[in-house]
Short mmCIF file of C-alpha atoms and ligand atoms in Angstrom, two decimals:
data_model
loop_
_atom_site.label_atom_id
_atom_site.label_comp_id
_atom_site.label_asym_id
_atom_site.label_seq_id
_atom_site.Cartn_x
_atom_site.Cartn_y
_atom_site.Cartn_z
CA UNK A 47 -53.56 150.96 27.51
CA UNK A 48 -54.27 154.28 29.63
CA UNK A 49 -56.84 156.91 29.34
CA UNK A 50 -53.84 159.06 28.78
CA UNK A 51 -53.20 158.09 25.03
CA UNK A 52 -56.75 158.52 23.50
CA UNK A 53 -56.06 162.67 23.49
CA UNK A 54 -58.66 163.40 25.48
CA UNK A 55 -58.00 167.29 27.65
CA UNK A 56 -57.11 167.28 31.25
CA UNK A 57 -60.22 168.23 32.77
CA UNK A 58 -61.74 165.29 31.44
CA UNK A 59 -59.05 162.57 32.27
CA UNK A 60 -58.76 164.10 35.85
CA UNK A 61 -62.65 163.77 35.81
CA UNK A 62 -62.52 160.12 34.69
CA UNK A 63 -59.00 159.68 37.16
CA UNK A 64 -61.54 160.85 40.09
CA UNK A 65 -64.08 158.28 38.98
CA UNK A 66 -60.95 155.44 39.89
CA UNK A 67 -60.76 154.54 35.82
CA UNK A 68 -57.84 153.43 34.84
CA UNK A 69 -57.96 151.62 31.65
CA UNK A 70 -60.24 151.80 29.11
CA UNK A 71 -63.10 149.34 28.43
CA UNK A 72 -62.92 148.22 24.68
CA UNK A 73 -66.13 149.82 23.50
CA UNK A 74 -64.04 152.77 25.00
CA UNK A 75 -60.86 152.06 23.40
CA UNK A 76 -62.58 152.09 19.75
CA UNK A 77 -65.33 154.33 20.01
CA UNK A 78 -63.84 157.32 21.47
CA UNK A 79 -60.86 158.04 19.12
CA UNK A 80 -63.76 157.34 16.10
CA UNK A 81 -66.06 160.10 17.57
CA UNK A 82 -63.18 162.50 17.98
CA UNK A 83 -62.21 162.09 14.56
CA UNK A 84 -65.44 163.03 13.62
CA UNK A 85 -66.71 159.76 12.32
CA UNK A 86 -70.10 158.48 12.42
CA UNK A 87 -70.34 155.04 14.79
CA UNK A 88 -72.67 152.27 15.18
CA UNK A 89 -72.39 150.25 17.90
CA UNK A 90 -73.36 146.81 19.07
CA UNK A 91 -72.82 147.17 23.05
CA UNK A 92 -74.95 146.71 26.13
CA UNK A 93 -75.11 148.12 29.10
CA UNK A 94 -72.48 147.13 31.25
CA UNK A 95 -69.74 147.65 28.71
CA UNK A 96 -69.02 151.43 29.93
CA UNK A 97 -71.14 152.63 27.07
CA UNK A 98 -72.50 155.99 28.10
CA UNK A 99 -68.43 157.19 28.95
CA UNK A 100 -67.73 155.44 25.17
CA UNK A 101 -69.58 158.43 23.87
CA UNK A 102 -69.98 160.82 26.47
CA UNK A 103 -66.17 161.54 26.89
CA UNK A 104 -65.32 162.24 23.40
CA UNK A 105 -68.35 164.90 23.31
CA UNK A 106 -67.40 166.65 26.48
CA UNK A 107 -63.67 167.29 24.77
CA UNK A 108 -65.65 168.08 21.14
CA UNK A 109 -67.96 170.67 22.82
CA UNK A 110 -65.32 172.27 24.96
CA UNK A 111 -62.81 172.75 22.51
CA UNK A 112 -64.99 175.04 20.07
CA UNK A 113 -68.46 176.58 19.78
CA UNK A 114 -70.55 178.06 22.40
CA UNK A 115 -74.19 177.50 22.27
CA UNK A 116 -76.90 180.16 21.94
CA UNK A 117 -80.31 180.38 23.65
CA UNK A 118 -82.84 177.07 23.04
CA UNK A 119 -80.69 175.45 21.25
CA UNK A 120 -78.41 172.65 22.02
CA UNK A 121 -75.14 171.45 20.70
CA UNK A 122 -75.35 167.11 21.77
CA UNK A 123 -78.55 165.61 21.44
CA UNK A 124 -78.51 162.01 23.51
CA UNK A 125 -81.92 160.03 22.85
CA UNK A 126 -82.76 157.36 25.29
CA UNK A 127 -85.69 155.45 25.74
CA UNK A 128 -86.48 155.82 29.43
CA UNK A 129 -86.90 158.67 31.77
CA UNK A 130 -84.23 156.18 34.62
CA UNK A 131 -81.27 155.76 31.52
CA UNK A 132 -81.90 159.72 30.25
CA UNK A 133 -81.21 160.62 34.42
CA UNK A 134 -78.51 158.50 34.44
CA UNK A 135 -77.03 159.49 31.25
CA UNK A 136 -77.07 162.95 32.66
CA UNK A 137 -75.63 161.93 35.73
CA UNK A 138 -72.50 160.64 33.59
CA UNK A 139 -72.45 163.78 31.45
CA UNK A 140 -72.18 165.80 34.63
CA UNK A 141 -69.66 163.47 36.26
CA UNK A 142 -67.01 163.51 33.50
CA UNK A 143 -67.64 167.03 32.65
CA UNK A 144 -67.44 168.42 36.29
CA UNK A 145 -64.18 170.11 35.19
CA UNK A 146 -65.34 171.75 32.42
CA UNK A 147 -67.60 174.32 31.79
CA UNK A 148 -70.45 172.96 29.36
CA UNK A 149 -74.39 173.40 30.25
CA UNK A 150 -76.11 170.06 30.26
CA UNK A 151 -79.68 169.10 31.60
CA UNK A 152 -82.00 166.17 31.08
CA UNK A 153 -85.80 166.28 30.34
CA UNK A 154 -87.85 163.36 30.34
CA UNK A 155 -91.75 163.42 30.63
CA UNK A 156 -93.82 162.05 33.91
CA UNK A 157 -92.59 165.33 35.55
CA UNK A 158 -93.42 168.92 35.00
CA UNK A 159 -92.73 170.67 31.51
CA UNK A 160 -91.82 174.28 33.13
CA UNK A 161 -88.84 174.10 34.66
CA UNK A 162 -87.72 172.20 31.59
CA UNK A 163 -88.05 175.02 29.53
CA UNK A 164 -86.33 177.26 32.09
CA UNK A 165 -83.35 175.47 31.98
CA UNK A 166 -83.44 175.23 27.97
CA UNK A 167 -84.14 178.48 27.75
CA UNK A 168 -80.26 179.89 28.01
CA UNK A 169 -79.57 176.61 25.71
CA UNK A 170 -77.27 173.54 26.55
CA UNK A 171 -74.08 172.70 25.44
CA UNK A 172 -75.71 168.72 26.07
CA UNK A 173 -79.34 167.61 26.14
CA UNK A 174 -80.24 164.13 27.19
CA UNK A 175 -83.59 163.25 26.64
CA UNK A 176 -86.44 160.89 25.77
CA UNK A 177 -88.22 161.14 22.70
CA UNK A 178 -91.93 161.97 23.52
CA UNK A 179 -90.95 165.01 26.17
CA UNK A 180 -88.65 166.36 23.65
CA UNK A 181 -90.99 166.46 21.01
CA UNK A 182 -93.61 168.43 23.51
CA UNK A 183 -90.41 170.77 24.23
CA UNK A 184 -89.80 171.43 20.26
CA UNK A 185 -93.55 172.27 20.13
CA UNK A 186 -93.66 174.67 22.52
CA UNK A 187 -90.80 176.64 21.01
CA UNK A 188 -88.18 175.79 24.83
CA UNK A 189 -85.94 173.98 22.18
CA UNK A 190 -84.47 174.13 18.55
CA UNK A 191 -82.02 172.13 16.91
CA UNK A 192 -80.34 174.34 14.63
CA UNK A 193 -77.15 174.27 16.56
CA UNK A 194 -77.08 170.23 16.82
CA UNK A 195 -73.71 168.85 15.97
CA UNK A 196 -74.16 165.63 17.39
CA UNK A 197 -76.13 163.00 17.71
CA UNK A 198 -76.29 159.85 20.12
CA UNK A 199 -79.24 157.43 19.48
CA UNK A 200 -78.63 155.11 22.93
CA UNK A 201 -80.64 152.15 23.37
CA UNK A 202 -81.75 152.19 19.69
CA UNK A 203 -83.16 148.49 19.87
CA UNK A 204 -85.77 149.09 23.00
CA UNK A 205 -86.45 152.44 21.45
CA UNK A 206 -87.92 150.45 18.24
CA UNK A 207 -89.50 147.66 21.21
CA UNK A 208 -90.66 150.65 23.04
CA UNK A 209 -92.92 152.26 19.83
CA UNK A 210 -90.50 155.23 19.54
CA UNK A 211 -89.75 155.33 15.78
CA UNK A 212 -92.26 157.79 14.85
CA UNK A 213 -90.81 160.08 17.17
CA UNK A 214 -87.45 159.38 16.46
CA UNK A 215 -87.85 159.95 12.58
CA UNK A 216 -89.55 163.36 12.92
CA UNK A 217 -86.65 164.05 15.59
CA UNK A 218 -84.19 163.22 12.81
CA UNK A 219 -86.46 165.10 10.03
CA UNK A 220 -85.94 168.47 12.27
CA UNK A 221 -82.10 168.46 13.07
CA UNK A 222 -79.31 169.81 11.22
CA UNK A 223 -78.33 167.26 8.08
CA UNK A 224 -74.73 168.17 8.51
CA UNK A 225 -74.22 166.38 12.13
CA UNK A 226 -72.26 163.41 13.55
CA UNK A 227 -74.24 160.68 14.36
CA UNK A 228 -73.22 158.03 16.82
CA UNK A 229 -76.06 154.73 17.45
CA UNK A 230 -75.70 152.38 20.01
CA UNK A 231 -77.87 149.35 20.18
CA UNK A 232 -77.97 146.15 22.15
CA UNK A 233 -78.63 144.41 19.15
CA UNK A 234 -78.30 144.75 15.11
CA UNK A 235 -81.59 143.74 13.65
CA UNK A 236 -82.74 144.60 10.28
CA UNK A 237 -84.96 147.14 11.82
CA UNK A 238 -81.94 149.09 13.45
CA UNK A 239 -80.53 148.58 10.26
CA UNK A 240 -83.34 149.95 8.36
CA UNK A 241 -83.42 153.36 10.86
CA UNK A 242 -79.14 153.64 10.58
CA UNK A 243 -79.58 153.67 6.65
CA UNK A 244 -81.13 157.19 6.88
CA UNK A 245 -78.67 158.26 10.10
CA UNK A 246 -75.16 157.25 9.82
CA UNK A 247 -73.01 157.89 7.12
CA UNK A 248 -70.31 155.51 6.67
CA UNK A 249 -69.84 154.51 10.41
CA UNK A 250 -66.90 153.09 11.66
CA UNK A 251 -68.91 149.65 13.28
CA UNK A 252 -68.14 148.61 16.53
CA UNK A 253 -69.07 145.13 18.62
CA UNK A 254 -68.20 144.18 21.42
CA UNK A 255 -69.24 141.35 24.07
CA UNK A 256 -70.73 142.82 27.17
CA UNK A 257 -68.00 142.44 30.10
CA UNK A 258 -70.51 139.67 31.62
CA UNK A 259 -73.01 137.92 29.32
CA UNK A 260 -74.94 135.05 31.04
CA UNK A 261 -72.69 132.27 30.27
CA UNK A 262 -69.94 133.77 31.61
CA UNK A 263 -69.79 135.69 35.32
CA UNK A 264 -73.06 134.86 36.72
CA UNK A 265 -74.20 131.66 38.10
CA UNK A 266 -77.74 131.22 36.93
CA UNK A 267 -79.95 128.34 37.88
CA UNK A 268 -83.61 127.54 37.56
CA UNK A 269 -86.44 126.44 40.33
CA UNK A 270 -89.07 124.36 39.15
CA UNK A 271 -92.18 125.54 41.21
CA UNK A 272 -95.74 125.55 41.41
CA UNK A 273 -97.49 129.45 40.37
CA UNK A 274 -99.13 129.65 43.96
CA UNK A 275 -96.18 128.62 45.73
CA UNK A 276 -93.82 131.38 44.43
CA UNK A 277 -94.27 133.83 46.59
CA UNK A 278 -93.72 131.72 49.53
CA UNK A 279 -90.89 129.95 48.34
CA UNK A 280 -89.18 133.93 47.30
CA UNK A 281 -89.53 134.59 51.11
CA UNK A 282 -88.14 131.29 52.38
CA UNK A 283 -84.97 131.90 49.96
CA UNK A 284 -84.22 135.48 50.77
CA UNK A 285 -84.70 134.14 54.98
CA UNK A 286 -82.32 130.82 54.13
CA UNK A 287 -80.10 132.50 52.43
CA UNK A 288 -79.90 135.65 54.36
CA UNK A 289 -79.84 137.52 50.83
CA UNK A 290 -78.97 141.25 51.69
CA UNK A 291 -79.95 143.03 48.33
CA UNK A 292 -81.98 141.45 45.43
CA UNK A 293 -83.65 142.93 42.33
CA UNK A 294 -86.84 140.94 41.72
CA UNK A 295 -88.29 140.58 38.27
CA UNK A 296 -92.32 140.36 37.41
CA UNK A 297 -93.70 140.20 34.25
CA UNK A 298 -96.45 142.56 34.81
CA UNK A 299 -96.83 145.79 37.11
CA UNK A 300 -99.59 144.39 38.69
CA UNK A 301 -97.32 141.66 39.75
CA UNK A 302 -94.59 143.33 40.96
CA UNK A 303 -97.71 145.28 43.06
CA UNK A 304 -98.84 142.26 44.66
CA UNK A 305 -95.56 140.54 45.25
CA UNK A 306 -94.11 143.80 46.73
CA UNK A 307 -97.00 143.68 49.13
CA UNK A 308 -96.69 140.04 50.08
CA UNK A 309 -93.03 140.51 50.71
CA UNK A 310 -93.69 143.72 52.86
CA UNK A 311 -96.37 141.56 55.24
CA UNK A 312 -93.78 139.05 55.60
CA UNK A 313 -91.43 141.71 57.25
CA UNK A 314 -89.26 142.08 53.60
CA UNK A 315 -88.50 145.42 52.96
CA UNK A 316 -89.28 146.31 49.43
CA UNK A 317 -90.26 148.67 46.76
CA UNK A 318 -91.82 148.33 43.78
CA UNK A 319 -90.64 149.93 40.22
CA UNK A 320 -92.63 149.93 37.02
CA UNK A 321 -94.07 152.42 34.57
CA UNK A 322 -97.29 153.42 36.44
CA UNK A 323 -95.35 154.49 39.60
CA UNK A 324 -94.96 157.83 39.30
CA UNK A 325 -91.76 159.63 38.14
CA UNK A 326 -90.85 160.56 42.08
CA UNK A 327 -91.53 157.41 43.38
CA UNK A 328 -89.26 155.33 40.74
CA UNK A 329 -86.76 157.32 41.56
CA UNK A 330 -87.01 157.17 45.09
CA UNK A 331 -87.15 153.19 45.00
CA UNK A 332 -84.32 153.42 43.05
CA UNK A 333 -81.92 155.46 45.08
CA UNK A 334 -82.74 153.34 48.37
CA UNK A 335 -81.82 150.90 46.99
CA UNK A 336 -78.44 151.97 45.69
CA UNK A 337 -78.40 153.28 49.52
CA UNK A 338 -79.32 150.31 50.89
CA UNK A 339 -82.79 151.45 52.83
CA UNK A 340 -84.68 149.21 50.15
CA UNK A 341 -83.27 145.28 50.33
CA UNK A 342 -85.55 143.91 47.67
CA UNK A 343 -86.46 146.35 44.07
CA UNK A 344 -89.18 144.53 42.67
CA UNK A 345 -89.47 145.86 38.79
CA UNK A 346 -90.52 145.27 35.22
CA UNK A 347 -88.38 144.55 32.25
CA UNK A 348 -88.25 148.18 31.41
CA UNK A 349 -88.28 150.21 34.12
CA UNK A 350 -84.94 147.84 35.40
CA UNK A 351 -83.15 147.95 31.69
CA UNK A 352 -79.76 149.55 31.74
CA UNK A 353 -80.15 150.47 35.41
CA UNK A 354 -76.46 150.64 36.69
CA UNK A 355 -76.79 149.10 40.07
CA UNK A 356 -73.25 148.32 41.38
CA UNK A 357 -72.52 145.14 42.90
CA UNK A 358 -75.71 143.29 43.02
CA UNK A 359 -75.43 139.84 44.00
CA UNK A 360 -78.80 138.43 43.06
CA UNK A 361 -81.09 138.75 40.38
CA UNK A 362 -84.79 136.90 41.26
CA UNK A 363 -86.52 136.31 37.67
CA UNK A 364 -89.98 136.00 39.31
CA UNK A 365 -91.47 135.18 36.54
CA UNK A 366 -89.39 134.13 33.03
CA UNK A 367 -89.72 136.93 30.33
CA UNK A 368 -92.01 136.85 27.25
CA UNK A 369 -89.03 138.10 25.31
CA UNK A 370 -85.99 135.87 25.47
CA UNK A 371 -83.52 138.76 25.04
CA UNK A 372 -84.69 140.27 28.06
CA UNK A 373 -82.97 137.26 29.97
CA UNK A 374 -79.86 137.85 29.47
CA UNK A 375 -80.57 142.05 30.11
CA UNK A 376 -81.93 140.99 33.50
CA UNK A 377 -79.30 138.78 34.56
CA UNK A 378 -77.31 141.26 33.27
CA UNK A 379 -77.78 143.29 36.47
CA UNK A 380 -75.65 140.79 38.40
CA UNK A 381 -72.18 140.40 38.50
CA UNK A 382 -71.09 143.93 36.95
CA UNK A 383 -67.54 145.24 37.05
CA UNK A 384 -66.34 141.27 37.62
CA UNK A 385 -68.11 140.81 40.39
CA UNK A 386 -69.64 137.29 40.00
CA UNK A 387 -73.53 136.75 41.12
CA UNK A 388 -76.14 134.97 41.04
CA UNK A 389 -79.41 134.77 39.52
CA UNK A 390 -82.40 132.35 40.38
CA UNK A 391 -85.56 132.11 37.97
CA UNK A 392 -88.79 130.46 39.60
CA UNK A 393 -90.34 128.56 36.84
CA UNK A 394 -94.11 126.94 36.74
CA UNK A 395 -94.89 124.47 34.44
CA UNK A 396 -97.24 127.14 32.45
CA UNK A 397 -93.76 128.71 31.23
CA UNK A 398 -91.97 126.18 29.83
CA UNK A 399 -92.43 127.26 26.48
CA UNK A 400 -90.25 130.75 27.68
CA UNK A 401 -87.73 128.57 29.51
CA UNK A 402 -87.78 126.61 26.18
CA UNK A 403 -86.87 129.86 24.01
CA UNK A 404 -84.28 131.11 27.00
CA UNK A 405 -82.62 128.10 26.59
CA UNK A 406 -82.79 127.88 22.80
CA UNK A 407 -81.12 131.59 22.78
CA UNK A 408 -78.32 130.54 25.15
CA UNK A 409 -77.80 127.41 23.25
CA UNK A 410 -77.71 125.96 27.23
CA UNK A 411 -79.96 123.82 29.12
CA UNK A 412 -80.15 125.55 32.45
CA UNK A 413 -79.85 123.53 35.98
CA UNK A 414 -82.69 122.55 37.80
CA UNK A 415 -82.60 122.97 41.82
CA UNK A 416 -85.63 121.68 43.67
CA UNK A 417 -86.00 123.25 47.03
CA UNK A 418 -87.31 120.82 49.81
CA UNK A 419 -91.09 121.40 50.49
CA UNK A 420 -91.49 123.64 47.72
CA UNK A 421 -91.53 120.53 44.85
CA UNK A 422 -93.90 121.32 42.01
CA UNK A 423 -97.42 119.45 41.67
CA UNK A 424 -97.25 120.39 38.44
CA UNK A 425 -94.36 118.97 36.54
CA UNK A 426 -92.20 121.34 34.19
CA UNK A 427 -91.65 119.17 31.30
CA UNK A 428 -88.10 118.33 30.63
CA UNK A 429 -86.38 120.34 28.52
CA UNK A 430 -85.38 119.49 25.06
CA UNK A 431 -82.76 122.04 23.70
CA UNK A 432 -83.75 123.47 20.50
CA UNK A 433 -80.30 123.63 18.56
CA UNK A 434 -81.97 125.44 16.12
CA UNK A 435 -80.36 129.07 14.97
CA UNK A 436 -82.36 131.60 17.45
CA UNK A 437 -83.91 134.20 15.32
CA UNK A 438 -85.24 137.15 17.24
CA UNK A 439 -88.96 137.73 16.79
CA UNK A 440 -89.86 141.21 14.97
CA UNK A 441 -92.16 143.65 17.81
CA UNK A 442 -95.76 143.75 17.36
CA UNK A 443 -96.63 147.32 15.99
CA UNK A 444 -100.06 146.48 17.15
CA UNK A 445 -98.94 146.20 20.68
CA UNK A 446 -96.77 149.74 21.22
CA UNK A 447 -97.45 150.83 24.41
CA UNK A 448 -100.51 153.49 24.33
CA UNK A 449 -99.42 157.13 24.98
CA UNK A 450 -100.22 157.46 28.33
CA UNK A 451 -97.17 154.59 28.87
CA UNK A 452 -95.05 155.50 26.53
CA UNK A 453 -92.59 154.53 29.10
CA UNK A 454 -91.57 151.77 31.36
CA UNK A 455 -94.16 149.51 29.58
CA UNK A 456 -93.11 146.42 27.71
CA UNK A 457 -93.92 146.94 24.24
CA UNK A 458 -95.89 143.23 24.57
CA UNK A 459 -98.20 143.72 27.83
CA UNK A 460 -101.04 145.64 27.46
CA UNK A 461 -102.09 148.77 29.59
CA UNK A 462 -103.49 146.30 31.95
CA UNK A 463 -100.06 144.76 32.10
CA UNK A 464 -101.06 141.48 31.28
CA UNK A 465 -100.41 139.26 28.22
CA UNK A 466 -101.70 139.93 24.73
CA UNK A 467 -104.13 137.03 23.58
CA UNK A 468 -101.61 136.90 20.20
CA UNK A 469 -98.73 135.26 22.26
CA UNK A 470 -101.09 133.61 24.73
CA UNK A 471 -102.43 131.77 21.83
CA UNK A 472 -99.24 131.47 20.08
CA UNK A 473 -97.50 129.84 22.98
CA UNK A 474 -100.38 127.44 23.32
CA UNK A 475 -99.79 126.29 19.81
CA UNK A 476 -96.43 125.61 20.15
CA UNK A 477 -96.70 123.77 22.90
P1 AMP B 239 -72.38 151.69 31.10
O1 AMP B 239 -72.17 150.53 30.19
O2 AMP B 239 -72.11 152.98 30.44
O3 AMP B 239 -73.73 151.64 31.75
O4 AMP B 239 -71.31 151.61 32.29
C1 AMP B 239 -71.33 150.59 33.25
C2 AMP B 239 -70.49 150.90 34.49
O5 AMP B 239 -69.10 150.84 34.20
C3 AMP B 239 -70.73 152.28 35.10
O6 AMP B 239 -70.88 152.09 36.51
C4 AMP B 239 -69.47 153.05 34.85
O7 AMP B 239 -69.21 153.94 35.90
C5 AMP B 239 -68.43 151.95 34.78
N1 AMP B 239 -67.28 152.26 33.89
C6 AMP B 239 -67.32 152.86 32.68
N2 AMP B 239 -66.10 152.93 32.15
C7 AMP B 239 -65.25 152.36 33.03
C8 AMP B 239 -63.84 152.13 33.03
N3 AMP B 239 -63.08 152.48 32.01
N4 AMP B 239 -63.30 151.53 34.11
C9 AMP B 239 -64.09 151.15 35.15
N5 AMP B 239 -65.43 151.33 35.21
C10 AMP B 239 -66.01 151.93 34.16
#
């Protein structure tokens, strides 16, 4: 199956021809002849399944084919949690659309408002944007909705993680009620659920499995170490190894401070990415190390998630995630477009009860690798797997990240970054 037979115009298959597509991925194949016919969708799809084309394609041949938009306002609406996904959204919209003559820009907040508004201010055929900055934008009278015909909801389940759904319902409460609406979402939880009932209207559903989950492309193994000894034993595996590139995970911001400093002393050259960095410097980080000039990106959960980082061969989970999910989303990173890869989680014996969940969730027990001289003092119990249906755990409300961080904050650290005494305690007890 081509590009060719899903109707889309010429400028936009020579556009996706240029990009060196040449079939389409299967969110693709379903999702795009749905949104040209007008239908509603609701899709289960991560990153990594060629997503953001899944919807962006069929609104760049919508838009062009009818309709010109008038000043502040906007015709697509695309709502994404992060300021990295909205830029890289954007970056999409403007490579498929190159060949056609739409007005798109992005606004996220972290960055000056005014030449936001500037570029609203003749209106935009697409908008991609984060939910906070947009609601400043409405505010201020730089953008109105009455022109919406679309909208995409990306990212719907960290947008719920993430504290967003009081923004996102007063978006919804101010756009046009005669609109297409089009939700994708890593997962289908009865929250999501709960937020499509007053969205979609009869949506064609779509699922698919990303194009490499865990079990399947990347070669994931676990190494039993001591907390103090982490550090030390990251910098004798990227020497041994000779690892070129690596994206290194840390719970906390604070963390991936420290270890980016460590690693830096030791002659490593790396950068650190993580909500409190500010908007220039994440993206810096970022695009060194797509270039290369940065070997080792040392982030948190969300400032990495959905990052499209071609060919990375190693994912470091510095320290295992609070949130099970987020496993499989950070080795997720590895191993795109077939590539296989690798991904290595240091593990002290204070997080077994994670490894237990991780485990539980993949319905695997992972491998264990000792490495000579690094051997734990402190044993990580063996693992027992839990065959137990895994049942996602509902987000704290309590713990949404504080406005200041509305981004690229876990919605379970605090603004310290550290560990809320609920799961401390919790994981205690179950232990
Ligand atoms: P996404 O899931 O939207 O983040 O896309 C993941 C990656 O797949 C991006 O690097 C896209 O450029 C790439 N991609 C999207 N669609 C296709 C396709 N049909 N063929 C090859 N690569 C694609």
């Amino acid at each position: 199956m081509s590009f060719t037979t899903l109707g889309l115009s010429d400028p936009i298959l020579k556009a996706v021809a240029e990009e060196g597509y040449t079939t389409p991925t299967p969110i693709q194949l379903q999702a795009i002849p749905a949104v040209m016919a007008g239908k509603d969708v609701m899709a289960a799809a991560q990153t990594g399944t060629g997503k953001t084309a899944a919807f962006t394609l069929p609104i760049l041949d919508k838009l062009s084919k009818r309709g010109s938009v008038q000043a502040n306002q906007v015709r697509a609406l695309i709502l994404t949690p992060t300021r990295e996904l909205a830029a890289q959204i954007a970056e999409s919209v403007d490579t498929y659309g190159k060949h056609l003559r739409l007005r798109s820009t992005v606004v996220f907040g972290g960055v000056n408002i005014n030449p936001q508004m500037m570029k609203l201010r003749k209106g935009v055929d697409i908008l991609v944007a984060t939910p906070g900055r947009l609601l400043d934008l409405y505010r201020q009278n730089a953008v109105n909705f009455r022109q919406v015909e679309v909208l995409v909801l990306d990212e719907a389940d960290r947008m719920l993680d993430m504290g967003f759904i009081h923004d996102i319902r007063k978006i919804l409460a101010l756009l046009p009620k005669n609109r297409q609406n089009l939700m994708f979402s890593a997962t289908f939880s009865e929250d999501i659920r709960n937020l499509a009932k007053g969205m979609v209207n009869n949506p064609v559903e779509i699922s698919v499995t990303p194009r490499n989950t865990a079990v399947e492309l990347v070669e994931h193994w676990i190494c039993p170490a001591d907390k103090k000894q982490k550090t030390p034993l990251l910098i004798h595996l990227i020497k041994e190894n000779n690892w070129s590139q690596a994206l290194v995970f840390t719970r906390t911001k604070h963390g991936a401070n420290k270890l980016t400093r460590s690693l830096e002393q030791s002659g490593i050259n790396a950068a650190a990415i993580h909500g409190n960095k500010s908007q220039g410097a994440r993206t810096k980080a970022l695009a060194d190390f797509k270039k290369g000039t940065v070997r080792f990106l040392i982030a948190t959960d969300i400032a990495a998630r959905g990052l499209d980082i071609d060919l990375l061969p190693q994912v470091v989970n510095f320290d295992l995630p609070n949130v099970p999910e987020d496993y499989v989303h950070r080795i997720g990173r590895t191993g795109r477009a077939g590539a296989s890869g690798q991904a290595i989680s240091l593990v002290s014996a204070d997080e077994f009860q994670q490894l237990s969940d991780i485990e539980r969730l993949l319905k695997q027990i992972l491998t264990r690798k000792f490495i000579d001289g690094f051997e734990p003092t402190h044993d990580l119990p063996e693992s027992n797997l839990d065959r137990r249906p895994f049942i996602p755990k509902k987000p704290n409300p309590q713990n949404r990240p504080n406005l200041g961080h509305r981004d690229g904050q876990r919605s379970r650290t605090s603004s310290h970054g550290s560990k809320p005494k609920w799961s401390q305690s919790k994981a205690k007890a179950k232990r």
